[in-house]
């Protein structure tokens, strides 16, 4: 199995966590987004969308889009489960994951930032305001769905990690990168700290990958 990843890619972060939780070995191939390596012909043949991540099985089966990859891993490697056993629980977990992966995160991606810069000519402070607005909106929505909800436990749903936690920690990482204080979202903050204390989450952090720039690197706990 080959996993195409980049340290800063939050979508790659999600898949790294899932691979770690399920203890699935994969050869990691780093695709430097800053050097436009995802636009090379070699990578275009793997994923014509030219986005990360991608996962290629030994038989050549190529998977793309982080949530589709998570669903695939969940079905093929069901232990430990990353979705609840009940229908309503699975729907809630998927909805929380989608809030981040399909609504909050896409507005922060490099291709959106490039468009704001090159096509709309927004100043740096305007772009920063854009990122901050959408980060805060998603964090507030997550807190609203988590705080006081009967199925919220140590994690977003119950007491074991699910897709929801895998997606949420990436968005909190984006908030931390922007130096947005987490105090206004105490439930999100608590769950983030609980999740990142697990070695499977900690080892997947964007700040400890082999391709993380030295200036951004932190020592894994």
Short mmCIF file of C-alpha atoms in Angstrom, two decimals:
data_model
loop_
_atom_site.label_atom_id
_atom_site.label_comp_id
_atom_site.label_asym_id
_atom_site.label_seq_id
_atom_site.Cartn_x
_atom_site.Cartn_y
_atom_site.Cartn_z
CA UNK A 1 0.00 0.00 0.00
CA UNK A 2 1.31 3.45 -0.95
CA UNK A 3 0.07 6.59 0.77
CA UNK A 4 0.66 9.94 -0.94
CA UNK A 5 0.86 12.64 1.71
CA UNK A 6 2.12 16.11 2.62
CA UNK A 7 2.85 17.26 6.15
CA UNK A 8 0.55 20.29 6.07
CA UNK A 9 -2.36 18.63 4.28
CA UNK A 10 -5.23 18.30 6.76
CA UNK A 11 -6.88 15.71 4.53
CA UNK A 12 -3.67 13.65 4.69
CA UNK A 13 -3.66 14.15 8.47
CA UNK A 14 -7.04 12.38 8.63
CA UNK A 15 -5.81 9.34 6.74
CA UNK A 16 -2.59 9.18 8.78
CA UNK A 17 -4.67 8.95 11.95
CA UNK A 18 -6.87 6.19 10.55
CA UNK A 19 -3.88 4.17 9.36
CA UNK A 20 -2.31 4.53 12.81
CA UNK A 21 -5.48 3.59 14.71
CA UNK A 22 -5.98 0.51 12.56
CA UNK A 23 -2.25 -0.30 12.57
CA UNK A 24 -2.10 -0.55 8.79
CA UNK A 25 1.40 -0.34 7.29
CA UNK A 26 1.84 1.88 4.25
CA UNK A 27 4.74 3.24 2.26
CA UNK A 28 4.49 7.02 2.57
CA UNK A 29 5.34 9.03 -0.53
CA UNK A 30 5.66 12.75 0.12
CA UNK A 31 4.16 15.12 -2.42
CA UNK A 32 5.42 18.65 -1.84
CA UNK A 33 2.46 20.95 -2.40
CA UNK A 34 4.67 24.01 -1.96
CA UNK A 35 6.78 22.86 -4.90
CA UNK A 36 3.67 22.06 -6.99
CA UNK A 37 4.62 18.37 -7.02
CA UNK A 38 0.92 17.50 -7.14
CA UNK A 39 0.77 19.06 -10.60
CA UNK A 40 3.40 16.78 -12.12
CA UNK A 41 2.38 14.27 -14.78
CA UNK A 42 3.38 11.39 -12.50
CA UNK A 43 0.99 12.45 -9.75
CA UNK A 44 -1.74 13.49 -12.20
CA UNK A 45 -1.83 9.89 -13.39
CA UNK A 46 -2.48 8.77 -9.81
CA UNK A 47 -5.10 11.41 -9.03
CA UNK A 48 -6.31 13.56 -11.94
CA UNK A 49 -7.78 16.01 -9.42
CA UNK A 50 -4.17 16.68 -8.37
CA UNK A 51 -5.18 16.81 -4.71
CA UNK A 52 -3.99 14.95 -1.63
CA UNK A 53 -4.22 12.38 -0.25
CA UNK A 54 -4.23 9.29 -2.42
CA UNK A 55 -3.94 5.68 -1.35
CA UNK A 56 -2.84 2.98 -3.80
CA UNK A 57 -3.37 -0.67 -2.93
CA UNK A 58 -0.92 -3.38 -3.95
CA UNK A 59 -3.21 -4.42 -6.80
CA UNK A 60 -3.17 -0.89 -8.20
CA UNK A 61 -6.57 0.17 -6.84
CA UNK A 62 -6.35 3.91 -6.29
CA UNK A 63 -8.41 5.68 -3.66
CA UNK A 64 -8.83 9.42 -3.28
CA UNK A 65 -10.77 11.90 -1.11
CA UNK A 66 -9.98 11.48 2.59
CA UNK A 67 -13.47 10.52 3.79
CA UNK A 68 -13.86 7.94 1.02
CA UNK A 69 -10.49 6.50 2.07
CA UNK A 70 -11.65 6.39 5.71
CA UNK A 71 -14.81 4.54 4.68
CA UNK A 72 -12.75 2.08 2.63
CA UNK A 73 -10.37 1.41 5.52
CA UNK A 74 -13.30 0.98 7.88
CA UNK A 75 -14.89 -1.64 5.66
CA UNK A 76 -11.72 -3.51 4.81
CA UNK A 77 -10.09 -3.29 8.25
CA UNK A 78 -13.03 -3.17 10.69
CA UNK A 79 -10.96 -3.39 13.89
CA UNK A 80 -10.92 -1.13 15.78
CA UNK A 81 -14.18 0.37 14.53
CA UNK A 82 -14.18 4.10 13.77
CA UNK A 83 -17.95 4.29 13.32
CA UNK A 84 -20.60 3.51 15.96
CA UNK A 85 -22.57 0.27 15.72
CA UNK A 86 -25.99 1.96 15.59
CA UNK A 87 -27.50 3.68 12.56
CA UNK A 88 -28.21 7.00 14.30
CA UNK A 89 -24.73 7.09 15.78
CA UNK A 90 -23.09 6.49 12.42
CA UNK A 91 -25.19 9.27 10.89
CA UNK A 92 -24.16 11.69 13.66
CA UNK A 93 -20.47 10.85 13.35
CA UNK A 94 -20.55 11.20 9.58
CA UNK A 95 -22.38 14.53 9.87
CA UNK A 96 -19.77 15.91 12.28
CA UNK A 97 -16.99 14.71 9.98
CA UNK A 98 -18.66 16.27 6.94
CA UNK A 99 -19.04 19.62 8.71
CA UNK A 100 -15.26 19.84 8.73
CA UNK A 101 -14.19 17.95 5.63
CA UNK A 102 -16.83 19.25 3.22
CA UNK A 103 -17.75 22.68 4.59
CA UNK A 104 -15.05 24.16 6.82
CA UNK A 105 -11.80 22.78 5.43
CA UNK A 106 -12.35 23.40 1.68
CA UNK A 107 -12.51 27.15 2.29
CA UNK A 108 -9.00 27.07 3.79
CA UNK A 109 -7.19 25.03 1.16
CA UNK A 110 -4.17 26.32 -0.81
CA UNK A 111 -6.07 26.43 -4.11
CA UNK A 112 -8.69 28.72 -2.54
CA UNK A 113 -5.97 30.89 -1.04
CA UNK A 114 -4.24 31.11 -4.42
CA UNK A 115 -7.48 32.20 -6.06
CA UNK A 116 -8.07 34.88 -3.43
CA UNK A 117 -4.54 36.12 -4.04
CA UNK A 118 -4.03 35.82 -7.80
CA UNK A 119 -7.55 36.30 -9.15
CA UNK A 120 -9.26 38.51 -6.57
CA UNK A 121 -6.07 40.30 -5.47
CA UNK A 122 -7.03 40.25 -1.81
CA UNK A 123 -4.46 41.67 0.56
CA UNK A 124 -2.81 39.42 3.15
CA UNK A 125 -4.95 40.82 5.96
CA UNK A 126 -8.13 40.20 3.94
CA UNK A 127 -7.10 36.61 3.28
CA UNK A 128 -6.31 36.14 6.96
CA UNK A 129 -9.76 37.51 7.85
CA UNK A 130 -11.34 35.05 5.38
CA UNK A 131 -9.53 32.07 6.95
CA UNK A 132 -10.31 33.22 10.48
CA UNK A 133 -14.01 33.71 9.71
CA UNK A 134 -14.56 30.23 8.30
CA UNK A 135 -12.41 28.56 10.94
CA UNK A 136 -14.37 30.21 13.74
CA UNK A 137 -17.73 29.45 12.14
CA UNK A 138 -16.93 25.75 11.90
CA UNK A 139 -15.54 25.61 15.44
CA UNK A 140 -18.70 27.26 16.75
CA UNK A 141 -20.90 24.79 14.86
CA UNK A 142 -18.91 21.85 16.24
CA UNK A 143 -19.22 23.14 19.80
CA UNK A 144 -22.95 23.56 19.33
CA UNK A 145 -23.35 19.95 18.24
CA UNK A 146 -21.04 18.54 20.94
CA UNK A 147 -21.66 20.50 24.14
CA UNK A 148 -24.28 18.90 26.36
CA UNK A 149 -25.26 16.27 23.80
CA UNK A 150 -26.06 12.90 25.37
CA UNK A 151 -23.87 10.92 22.97
CA UNK A 152 -20.81 13.14 23.40
CA UNK A 153 -18.35 11.34 25.65
CA UNK A 154 -14.61 11.47 26.02
CA UNK A 155 -14.63 11.90 22.26
CA UNK A 156 -17.10 13.44 19.82
CA UNK A 157 -19.31 10.35 20.02
CA UNK A 158 -18.83 8.02 22.93
CA UNK A 159 -15.55 7.10 24.54
CA UNK A 160 -13.52 5.91 21.55
CA UNK A 161 -12.28 7.82 18.50
CA UNK A 162 -14.41 8.02 15.38
CA UNK A 163 -14.35 9.75 12.01
CA UNK A 164 -15.64 12.85 13.80
CA UNK A 165 -12.54 13.16 16.00
CA UNK A 166 -10.25 12.38 13.07
CA UNK A 167 -11.71 15.33 11.15
CA UNK A 168 -12.13 17.67 14.11
CA UNK A 169 -8.50 17.62 15.24
CA UNK A 170 -7.38 18.90 11.85
CA UNK A 171 -9.69 21.88 12.07
CA UNK A 172 -8.48 22.67 15.58
CA UNK A 173 -4.94 22.46 14.23
CA UNK A 174 -5.93 25.09 11.65
CA UNK A 175 -7.27 27.28 14.47
CA UNK A 176 -4.05 26.85 16.44
CA UNK A 177 -2.00 27.75 13.38
CA UNK A 178 -3.96 31.00 13.16
CA UNK A 179 -3.43 31.58 16.90
CA UNK A 180 -7.17 31.50 17.56
CA UNK A 181 -7.78 30.87 21.27
CA UNK A 182 -9.86 27.76 21.94
CA UNK A 183 -11.37 28.93 25.23
CA UNK A 184 -14.74 29.82 23.67
CA UNK A 185 -15.19 26.17 22.58
CA UNK A 186 -14.48 24.19 25.77
CA UNK A 187 -15.94 20.89 24.55
CA UNK A 188 -14.00 20.99 21.30
CA UNK A 189 -10.85 21.92 23.23
CA UNK A 190 -11.29 19.05 25.70
CA UNK A 191 -11.88 16.45 22.99
CA UNK A 192 -8.97 17.76 20.91
CA UNK A 193 -6.61 17.44 23.88
CA UNK A 194 -7.93 13.96 24.67
CA UNK A 195 -7.48 12.80 21.09
CA UNK A 196 -4.04 14.30 20.59
CA UNK A 197 -2.85 12.60 23.78
CA UNK A 198 -3.27 9.27 22.00
CA UNK A 199 -0.07 8.15 20.25
CA UNK A 200 -1.96 7.34 17.04
CA UNK A 201 -3.12 10.95 16.79
CA UNK A 202 0.12 12.48 18.05
CA UNK A 203 2.26 10.57 15.53
CA UNK A 204 -0.02 11.80 12.73
CA UNK A 205 0.33 15.48 13.64
CA UNK A 206 1.41 17.80 10.82
CA UNK A 207 4.16 19.08 13.12
CA UNK A 208 6.05 15.78 13.45
CA UNK A 209 6.11 14.31 9.94
CA UNK A 210 9.37 13.44 8.17
CA UNK A 211 8.69 16.18 5.60
CA UNK A 212 7.72 18.84 8.15
CA UNK A 213 10.04 21.86 7.78
CA UNK A 214 12.44 22.21 10.67
CA UNK A 215 11.05 25.62 11.59
CA UNK A 216 7.58 24.08 12.06
CA UNK A 217 8.67 20.89 13.76
CA UNK A 218 7.89 19.98 17.35
CA UNK A 219 9.12 16.97 19.23
CA UNK A 220 6.60 14.17 19.48
CA UNK A 221 5.58 13.52 23.05
#
